[in-house]
Amino acid sequence: MASYYDSITPEQAALIAAAPLFFIATVDPSLAAGPNGIGPINLSPKGGTPLHVISPTRVAYLDYKGSGDETARHVGAGGPVTLMVCSFSAEDAAIVRLYGRARVVPVEESPLAERLLAHPATELRLPTRQIVDITVERTATSCGYGVPVMQYVRERTVADRGRRYKESR
């Protein structure tokens, strides 16, 4: 059973700081496709770029070009945001979810730019696109029992970028 909080706890912040990967999910509220009025959900893995805890109710990350920009489109439409961070270590199973709303800000206009640019992605050799700045309204921690124990090897390099599953154009 999950434990819910009004803000990021110190334990959650430690897990976020140690995670080499997080996931962000967004939805465009104007796309009422399902029986509950929820449109397609976009879920993106964010590896290589750190998720920065700005305060107990705020996180942000530097977003890079290289794929679609559904997150920005959904955020611009007023959709909610859910971030998920998992511990893959054998010693400390856990899942942290952050629920809130986001703003997408051009790098040159963000007051967080200097801070985030001081700790960029280490292997992504792509141009920065924007800063995703998230106001956290609620958090949840669950046991992480369903998350496998995995070992972090390294970030992908540009040479590792897969095209096998992408349509050729």
mmCIF file with all atom_site columns, C-alpha atoms in Angstrom:
data_model
loop_
_atom_site.group_PDB
_atom_site.id
_atom_site.type_symbol
_atom_site.label_atom_id
_atom_site.label_alt_id
_atom_site.label_comp_id
_atom_site.label_asym_id
_atom_site.label_entity_id
_atom_site.label_seq_id
_atom_site.pdbx_PDB_ins_code
_atom_site.Cartn_x
_atom_site.Cartn_y
_atom_site.Cartn_z
_atom_site.occupancy
_atom_site.B_iso_or_equiv
_atom_site.pdbx_formal_charge
_atom_site.auth_seq_id
_atom_site.auth_comp_id
_atom_site.auth_asym_id
_atom_site.auth_atom_id
_atom_site.pdbx_PDB_model_num
ATOM 1   C CA . MET A 1 1   ? 0.000   0.000  0.000   1.00 0.00 ? 1   MET A CA 1
ATOM 2   C CA . ALA A 1 2   ? 1.312   3.428  -0.888  1.00 0.00 ? 2   ALA A CA 1
ATOM 3   C CA . SER A 1 3   ? 2.042   6.214  1.579   1.00 0.00 ? 3   SER A CA 1
ATOM 4   C CA . TYR A 1 4   ? 0.968   9.698  0.463   1.00 0.00 ? 4   TYR A CA 1
ATOM 5   C CA . TYR A 1 5   ? 2.553   13.035 1.321   1.00 0.00 ? 5   TYR A CA 1
ATOM 6   C CA . ASP A 1 6   ? 1.903   16.712 0.602   1.00 0.00 ? 6   ASP A CA 1
ATOM 7   C CA . SER A 1 7   ? 5.507   17.288 -0.464  1.00 0.00 ? 7   SER A CA 1
ATOM 8   C CA . ILE A 1 8   ? 8.754   15.507 -1.292  1.00 0.00 ? 8   ILE A CA 1
ATOM 9   C CA . THR A 1 9   ? 10.224  13.848 1.805   1.00 0.00 ? 9   THR A CA 1
ATOM 10  C CA . PRO A 1 10  ? 13.989  13.716 2.443   1.00 0.00 ? 10  PRO A CA 1
ATOM 11  C CA . GLU A 1 11  ? 13.929  9.959  1.689   1.00 0.00 ? 11  GLU A CA 1
ATOM 12  C CA . GLN A 1 12  ? 12.136  10.573 -1.611  1.00 0.00 ? 12  GLN A CA 1
ATOM 13  C CA . ALA A 1 13  ? 14.602  13.345 -2.488  1.00 0.00 ? 13  ALA A CA 1
ATOM 14  C CA . ALA A 1 14  ? 17.519  10.952 -1.858  1.00 0.00 ? 14  ALA A CA 1
ATOM 15  C CA . LEU A 1 15  ? 16.014  8.340  -4.179  1.00 0.00 ? 15  LEU A CA 1
ATOM 16  C CA . ILE A 1 16  ? 15.367  10.982 -6.865  1.00 0.00 ? 16  ILE A CA 1
ATOM 17  C CA . ALA A 1 17  ? 18.964  12.248 -6.620  1.00 0.00 ? 17  ALA A CA 1
ATOM 18  C CA . ALA A 1 18  ? 20.376  8.724  -6.979  1.00 0.00 ? 18  ALA A CA 1
ATOM 19  C CA . ALA A 1 19  ? 18.164  7.606  -9.871  1.00 0.00 ? 19  ALA A CA 1
ATOM 20  C CA . PRO A 1 20  ? 19.744  7.390  -13.340 1.00 0.00 ? 20  PRO A CA 1
ATOM 21  C CA . LEU A 1 21  ? 16.271  7.240  -14.898 1.00 0.00 ? 21  LEU A CA 1
ATOM 22  C CA . PHE A 1 22  ? 12.808  8.641  -14.301 1.00 0.00 ? 22  PHE A CA 1
ATOM 23  C CA . PHE A 1 23  ? 9.535   8.531  -16.202 1.00 0.00 ? 23  PHE A CA 1
ATOM 24  C CA . ILE A 1 24  ? 7.110   11.357 -16.957 1.00 0.00 ? 24  ILE A CA 1
ATOM 25  C CA . ALA A 1 25  ? 3.481   10.794 -17.909 1.00 0.00 ? 25  ALA A CA 1
ATOM 26  C CA . THR A 1 26  ? 1.184   13.473 -19.285 1.00 0.00 ? 26  THR A CA 1
ATOM 27  C CA . VAL A 1 27  ? -2.220  13.687 -20.906 1.00 0.00 ? 27  VAL A CA 1
ATOM 28  C CA . ASP A 1 28  ? -3.985  16.289 -23.013 1.00 0.00 ? 28  ASP A CA 1
ATOM 29  C CA . PRO A 1 29  ? -7.280  16.894 -21.185 1.00 0.00 ? 29  PRO A CA 1
ATOM 30  C CA . SER A 1 30  ? -8.979  18.061 -24.384 1.00 0.00 ? 30  SER A CA 1
ATOM 31  C CA . LEU A 1 31  ? -8.675  14.596 -25.952 1.00 0.00 ? 31  LEU A CA 1
ATOM 32  C CA . ALA A 1 32  ? -11.682 12.874 -24.431 1.00 0.00 ? 32  ALA A CA 1
ATOM 33  C CA . ALA A 1 33  ? -11.112 9.473  -26.026 1.00 0.00 ? 33  ALA A CA 1
ATOM 34  C CA . GLY A 1 34  ? -11.916 7.042  -23.247 1.00 0.00 ? 34  GLY A CA 1
ATOM 35  C CA . PRO A 1 35  ? -14.981 6.255  -21.170 1.00 0.00 ? 35  PRO A CA 1
ATOM 36  C CA . ASN A 1 36  ? -13.616 8.450  -18.371 1.00 0.00 ? 36  ASN A CA 1
ATOM 37  C CA . GLY A 1 37  ? -12.918 11.362 -20.690 1.00 0.00 ? 37  GLY A CA 1
ATOM 38  C CA . ILE A 1 38  ? -9.165  10.760 -20.700 1.00 0.00 ? 38  ILE A CA 1
ATOM 39  C CA . GLY A 1 39  ? -7.212  10.867 -23.927 1.00 0.00 ? 39  GLY A CA 1
ATOM 40  C CA . PRO A 1 40  ? -4.062  8.959  -24.804 1.00 0.00 ? 40  PRO A CA 1
ATOM 41  C CA . ILE A 1 41  ? -1.413  9.188  -22.106 1.00 0.00 ? 41  ILE A CA 1
ATOM 42  C CA . ASN A 1 42  ? 2.153   9.950  -23.113 1.00 0.00 ? 42  ASN A CA 1
ATOM 43  C CA . LEU A 1 43  ? 4.779   8.162  -21.012 1.00 0.00 ? 43  LEU A CA 1
ATOM 44  C CA . SER A 1 44  ? 8.432   9.032  -21.593 1.00 0.00 ? 44  SER A CA 1
ATOM 45  C CA . PRO A 1 45  ? 11.579  7.620  -20.015 1.00 0.00 ? 45  PRO A CA 1
ATOM 46  C CA . LYS A 1 46  ? 14.124  10.284 -19.142 1.00 0.00 ? 46  LYS A CA 1
ATOM 47  C CA . GLY A 1 47  ? 17.552  8.766  -18.793 1.00 0.00 ? 47  GLY A CA 1
ATOM 48  C CA . GLY A 1 48  ? 20.771  10.708 -18.801 1.00 0.00 ? 48  GLY A CA 1
ATOM 49  C CA . THR A 1 49  ? 19.245  13.938 -17.596 1.00 0.00 ? 49  THR A CA 1
ATOM 50  C CA . PRO A 1 50  ? 18.972  14.513 -13.850 1.00 0.00 ? 50  PRO A CA 1
ATOM 51  C CA . LEU A 1 51  ? 15.688  15.307 -12.144 1.00 0.00 ? 51  LEU A CA 1
ATOM 52  C CA . HIS A 1 52  ? 16.500  18.214 -9.830  1.00 0.00 ? 52  HIS A CA 1
ATOM 53  C CA . VAL A 1 53  ? 14.657  18.679 -6.547  1.00 0.00 ? 53  VAL A CA 1
ATOM 54  C CA . ILE A 1 54  ? 14.323  22.463 -6.332  1.00 0.00 ? 54  ILE A CA 1
ATOM 55  C CA . SER A 1 55  ? 12.214  22.441 -3.157  1.00 0.00 ? 55  SER A CA 1
ATOM 56  C CA . PRO A 1 56  ? 9.871   20.013 -1.375  1.00 0.00 ? 56  PRO A CA 1
ATOM 57  C CA . THR A 1 57  ? 7.139   21.038 -3.829  1.00 0.00 ? 57  THR A CA 1
ATOM 58  C CA . ARG A 1 58  ? 9.132   21.618 -6.998  1.00 0.00 ? 58  ARG A CA 1
ATOM 59  C CA . VAL A 1 59  ? 11.292  19.590 -9.384  1.00 0.00 ? 59  VAL A CA 1
ATOM 60  C CA . ALA A 1 60  ? 12.706  20.405 -12.802 1.00 0.00 ? 60  ALA A CA 1
ATOM 61  C CA . TYR A 1 61  ? 14.759  18.889 -15.570 1.00 0.00 ? 61  TYR A CA 1
ATOM 62  C CA . LEU A 1 62  ? 16.577  20.007 -18.674 1.00 0.00 ? 62  LEU A CA 1
ATOM 63  C CA . ASP A 1 63  ? 14.843  18.598 -21.746 1.00 0.00 ? 63  ASP A CA 1
ATOM 64  C CA . TYR A 1 64  ? 16.773  17.770 -24.908 1.00 0.00 ? 64  TYR A CA 1
ATOM 65  C CA . LYS A 1 65  ? 15.810  17.597 -28.567 1.00 0.00 ? 65  LYS A CA 1
ATOM 66  C CA . GLY A 1 66  ? 15.770  14.214 -30.224 1.00 0.00 ? 66  GLY A CA 1
ATOM 67  C CA . SER A 1 67  ? 12.232  12.908 -29.990 1.00 0.00 ? 67  SER A CA 1
ATOM 68  C CA . GLY A 1 68  ? 8.672   14.149 -30.055 1.00 0.00 ? 68  GLY A CA 1
ATOM 69  C CA . ASP A 1 69  ? 7.557   16.829 -27.659 1.00 0.00 ? 69  ASP A CA 1
ATOM 70  C CA . GLU A 1 70  ? 4.247   15.445 -26.376 1.00 0.00 ? 70  GLU A CA 1
ATOM 71  C CA . THR A 1 71  ? 5.091   16.488 -22.829 1.00 0.00 ? 71  THR A CA 1
ATOM 72  C CA . ALA A 1 72  ? 5.177   20.164 -23.812 1.00 0.00 ? 72  ALA A CA 1
ATOM 73  C CA . ARG A 1 73  ? 1.977   19.854 -25.845 1.00 0.00 ? 73  ARG A CA 1
ATOM 74  C CA . HIS A 1 74  ? 0.091   18.185 -22.986 1.00 0.00 ? 74  HIS A CA 1
ATOM 75  C CA . VAL A 1 75  ? 1.438   20.639 -20.407 1.00 0.00 ? 75  VAL A CA 1
ATOM 76  C CA . GLY A 1 76  ? 0.447   23.532 -22.659 1.00 0.00 ? 76  GLY A CA 1
ATOM 77  C CA . ALA A 1 77  ? -3.092  22.135 -22.819 1.00 0.00 ? 77  ALA A CA 1
ATOM 78  C CA . GLY A 1 78  ? -3.274  22.164 -19.010 1.00 0.00 ? 78  GLY A CA 1
ATOM 79  C CA . GLY A 1 79  ? -2.865  18.455 -18.440 1.00 0.00 ? 79  GLY A CA 1
ATOM 80  C CA . PRO A 1 80  ? -1.581  16.913 -15.223 1.00 0.00 ? 80  PRO A CA 1
ATOM 81  C CA . VAL A 1 81  ? 1.885   15.415 -14.823 1.00 0.00 ? 81  VAL A CA 1
ATOM 82  C CA . THR A 1 82  ? 3.008   12.271 -13.019 1.00 0.00 ? 82  THR A CA 1
ATOM 83  C CA . LEU A 1 83  ? 6.686   11.474 -12.523 1.00 0.00 ? 83  LEU A CA 1
ATOM 84  C CA . MET A 1 84  ? 7.887   8.061  -11.390 1.00 0.00 ? 84  MET A CA 1
ATOM 85  C CA . VAL A 1 85  ? 11.294  7.162  -10.006 1.00 0.00 ? 85  VAL A CA 1
ATOM 86  C CA . CYS A 1 86  ? 12.200  3.563  -9.188  1.00 0.00 ? 86  CYS A CA 1
ATOM 87  C CA . SER A 1 87  ? 14.999  2.050  -7.177  1.00 0.00 ? 87  SER A CA 1
ATOM 88  C CA . PHE A 1 88  ? 16.509  -0.898 -9.055  1.00 0.00 ? 88  PHE A CA 1
ATOM 89  C CA . SER A 1 89  ? 18.972  -1.810 -6.292  1.00 0.00 ? 89  SER A CA 1
ATOM 90  C CA . ALA A 1 90  ? 18.659  -5.039 -4.346  1.00 0.00 ? 90  ALA A CA 1
ATOM 91  C CA . GLU A 1 91  ? 19.016  -3.268 -1.006  1.00 0.00 ? 91  GLU A CA 1
ATOM 92  C CA . ASP A 1 92  ? 16.344  -0.606 -1.277  1.00 0.00 ? 92  ASP A CA 1
ATOM 93  C CA . ALA A 1 93  ? 13.212  -1.391 -3.295  1.00 0.00 ? 93  ALA A CA 1
ATOM 94  C CA . ALA A 1 94  ? 10.981  1.648  -3.704  1.00 0.00 ? 94  ALA A CA 1
ATOM 95  C CA . ILE A 1 95  ? 8.847   3.604  -6.130  1.00 0.00 ? 95  ILE A CA 1
ATOM 96  C CA . VAL A 1 96  ? 8.280   7.343  -5.762  1.00 0.00 ? 96  VAL A CA 1
ATOM 97  C CA . ARG A 1 97  ? 5.540   9.104  -7.696  1.00 0.00 ? 97  ARG A CA 1
ATOM 98  C CA . LEU A 1 98  ? 5.193   12.870 -7.926  1.00 0.00 ? 98  LEU A CA 1
ATOM 99  C CA . TYR A 1 99  ? 1.846   14.323 -8.988  1.00 0.00 ? 99  TYR A CA 1
ATOM 100 C CA . GLY A 1 100 ? 1.396   17.892 -10.141 1.00 0.00 ? 100 GLY A CA 1
ATOM 101 C CA . ARG A 1 101 ? 1.344   20.471 -12.888 1.00 0.00 ? 101 ARG A CA 1
ATOM 102 C CA . ALA A 1 102 ? 4.170   21.666 -15.080 1.00 0.00 ? 102 ALA A CA 1
ATOM 103 C CA . ARG A 1 103 ? 5.379   24.614 -17.077 1.00 0.00 ? 103 ARG A CA 1
ATOM 104 C CA . VAL A 1 104 ? 7.624   24.323 -20.079 1.00 0.00 ? 104 VAL A CA 1
ATOM 105 C CA . VAL A 1 105 ? 10.021  27.249 -20.273 1.00 0.00 ? 105 VAL A CA 1
ATOM 106 C CA . PRO A 1 106 ? 12.641  28.100 -22.908 1.00 0.00 ? 106 PRO A CA 1
ATOM 107 C CA . VAL A 1 107 ? 16.094  27.611 -21.387 1.00 0.00 ? 107 VAL A CA 1
ATOM 108 C CA . GLU A 1 108 ? 17.084  31.234 -21.925 1.00 0.00 ? 108 GLU A CA 1
ATOM 109 C CA . GLU A 1 109 ? 13.961  32.460 -20.068 1.00 0.00 ? 109 GLU A CA 1
ATOM 110 C CA . SER A 1 110 ? 14.098  30.156 -17.042 1.00 0.00 ? 110 SER A CA 1
ATOM 111 C CA . PRO A 1 111 ? 15.458  31.330 -13.695 1.00 0.00 ? 111 PRO A CA 1
ATOM 112 C CA . LEU A 1 112 ? 16.561  27.700 -13.211 1.00 0.00 ? 112 LEU A CA 1
ATOM 113 C CA . ALA A 1 113 ? 18.753  27.659 -16.338 1.00 0.00 ? 113 ALA A CA 1
ATOM 114 C CA . GLU A 1 114 ? 22.080  28.295 -14.611 1.00 0.00 ? 114 GLU A CA 1
ATOM 115 C CA . ARG A 1 115 ? 21.428  25.639 -11.983 1.00 0.00 ? 115 ARG A CA 1
ATOM 116 C CA . LEU A 1 116 ? 20.279  22.976 -14.457 1.00 0.00 ? 116 LEU A CA 1
ATOM 117 C CA . LEU A 1 117 ? 22.945  23.759 -17.063 1.00 0.00 ? 117 LEU A CA 1
ATOM 118 C CA . ALA A 1 118 ? 25.594  23.298 -14.349 1.00 0.00 ? 118 ALA A CA 1
ATOM 119 C CA . HIS A 1 119 ? 24.503  19.627 -14.141 1.00 0.00 ? 119 HIS A CA 1
ATOM 120 C CA . PRO A 1 120 ? 23.549  18.618 -17.689 1.00 0.00 ? 120 PRO A CA 1
ATOM 121 C CA . ALA A 1 121 ? 23.117  15.174 -19.161 1.00 0.00 ? 121 ALA A CA 1
ATOM 122 C CA . THR A 1 122 ? 26.502  13.491 -19.289 1.00 0.00 ? 122 THR A CA 1
ATOM 123 C CA . GLU A 1 123 ? 26.190  11.529 -22.534 1.00 0.00 ? 123 GLU A CA 1
ATOM 124 C CA . LEU A 1 124 ? 23.337  13.153 -24.459 1.00 0.00 ? 124 LEU A CA 1
ATOM 125 C CA . ARG A 1 125 ? 25.023  15.099 -27.206 1.00 0.00 ? 125 ARG A CA 1
ATOM 126 C CA . LEU A 1 126 ? 21.866  16.836 -28.323 1.00 0.00 ? 126 LEU A CA 1
ATOM 127 C CA . PRO A 1 127 ? 20.812  20.486 -28.164 1.00 0.00 ? 127 PRO A CA 1
ATOM 128 C CA . THR A 1 128 ? 18.778  21.527 -25.144 1.00 0.00 ? 128 THR A CA 1
ATOM 129 C CA . ARG A 1 129 ? 15.135  22.133 -25.939 1.00 0.00 ? 129 ARG A CA 1
ATOM 130 C CA . GLN A 1 130 ? 13.533  23.583 -22.787 1.00 0.00 ? 130 GLN A CA 1
ATOM 131 C CA . ILE A 1 131 ? 13.186  23.288 -19.049 1.00 0.00 ? 131 ILE A CA 1
ATOM 132 C CA . VAL A 1 132 ? 10.280  21.325 -17.619 1.00 0.00 ? 132 VAL A CA 1
ATOM 133 C CA . ASP A 1 133 ? 9.419   22.893 -14.256 1.00 0.00 ? 133 ASP A CA 1
ATOM 134 C CA . ILE A 1 134 ? 6.961   20.882 -12.146 1.00 0.00 ? 134 ILE A CA 1
ATOM 135 C CA . THR A 1 135 ? 4.950   22.016 -9.142  1.00 0.00 ? 135 THR A CA 1
ATOM 136 C CA . VAL A 1 136 ? 4.421   18.950 -6.971  1.00 0.00 ? 136 VAL A CA 1
ATOM 137 C CA . GLU A 1 137 ? 0.965   18.769 -5.397  1.00 0.00 ? 137 GLU A CA 1
ATOM 138 C CA . ARG A 1 138 ? 1.247   15.301 -3.858  1.00 0.00 ? 138 ARG A CA 1
ATOM 139 C CA . THR A 1 139 ? 3.729   12.436 -3.638  1.00 0.00 ? 139 THR A CA 1
ATOM 140 C CA . ALA A 1 140 ? 3.448   8.712  -3.035  1.00 0.00 ? 140 ALA A CA 1
ATOM 141 C CA . THR A 1 141 ? 5.943   6.056  -2.043  1.00 0.00 ? 141 THR A CA 1
ATOM 142 C CA . SER A 1 142 ? 5.239   2.378  -2.572  1.00 0.00 ? 142 SER A CA 1
ATOM 143 C CA . CYS A 1 143 ? 7.268   -0.738 -1.861  1.00 0.00 ? 143 CYS A CA 1
ATOM 144 C CA . GLY A 1 144 ? 8.698   -1.365 -5.324  1.00 0.00 ? 144 GLY A CA 1
ATOM 145 C CA . TYR A 1 145 ? 8.304   -5.125 -4.977  1.00 0.00 ? 145 TYR A CA 1
ATOM 146 C CA . GLY A 1 146 ? 7.395   -5.448 -8.676  1.00 0.00 ? 146 GLY A CA 1
ATOM 147 C CA . VAL A 1 147 ? 10.499  -3.553 -9.841  1.00 0.00 ? 147 VAL A CA 1
ATOM 148 C CA . PRO A 1 148 ? 13.296  -5.940 -10.845 1.00 0.00 ? 148 PRO A CA 1
ATOM 149 C CA . VAL A 1 149 ? 16.799  -5.698 -9.433  1.00 0.00 ? 149 VAL A CA 1
ATOM 150 C CA . MET A 1 150 ? 18.886  -4.289 -12.254 1.00 0.00 ? 150 MET A CA 1
ATOM 151 C CA . GLN A 1 151 ? 22.397  -2.961 -12.631 1.00 0.00 ? 151 GLN A CA 1
ATOM 152 C CA . TYR A 1 152 ? 23.103  0.421  -14.179 1.00 0.00 ? 152 TYR A CA 1
ATOM 153 C CA . VAL A 1 153 ? 25.784  0.001  -16.831 1.00 0.00 ? 153 VAL A CA 1
ATOM 154 C CA . ARG A 1 154 ? 26.046  3.366  -18.591 1.00 0.00 ? 154 ARG A CA 1
ATOM 155 C CA . GLU A 1 155 ? 24.142  6.053  -20.440 1.00 0.00 ? 155 GLU A CA 1
ATOM 156 C CA . ARG A 1 156 ? 23.472  5.539  -24.115 1.00 0.00 ? 156 ARG A CA 1
ATOM 157 C CA . THR A 1 157 ? 25.598  7.503  -26.523 1.00 0.00 ? 157 THR A CA 1
ATOM 158 C CA . VAL A 1 158 ? 24.459  9.016  -29.806 1.00 0.00 ? 158 VAL A CA 1
ATOM 159 C CA . ALA A 1 159 ? 25.912  5.949  -31.548 1.00 0.00 ? 159 ALA A CA 1
ATOM 160 C CA . ASP A 1 160 ? 23.543  3.761  -29.488 1.00 0.00 ? 160 ASP A CA 1
ATOM 161 C CA . ARG A 1 161 ? 20.440  5.523  -30.757 1.00 0.00 ? 161 ARG A CA 1
ATOM 162 C CA . GLY A 1 162 ? 18.159  2.872  -32.158 1.00 0.00 ? 162 GLY A CA 1
ATOM 163 C CA . ARG A 1 163 ? 16.283  3.187  -35.400 1.00 0.00 ? 163 ARG A CA 1
ATOM 164 C CA . ARG A 1 164 ? 15.054  -0.385 -35.671 1.00 0.00 ? 164 ARG A CA 1
ATOM 165 C CA . TYR A 1 165 ? 11.569  0.412  -34.415 1.00 0.00 ? 165 TYR A CA 1
ATOM 166 C CA . LYS A 1 166 ? 11.179  3.735  -36.147 1.00 0.00 ? 166 LYS A CA 1
ATOM 167 C CA . GLU A 1 167 ? 9.588   4.110  -39.529 1.00 0.00 ? 167 GLU A CA 1
ATOM 168 C CA . SER A 1 168 ? 12.061  4.942  -42.283 1.00 0.00 ? 168 SER A CA 1
ATOM 169 C CA . ARG A 1 169 ? 11.352  8.197  -44.061 1.00 0.00 ? 169 ARG A CA 1
#
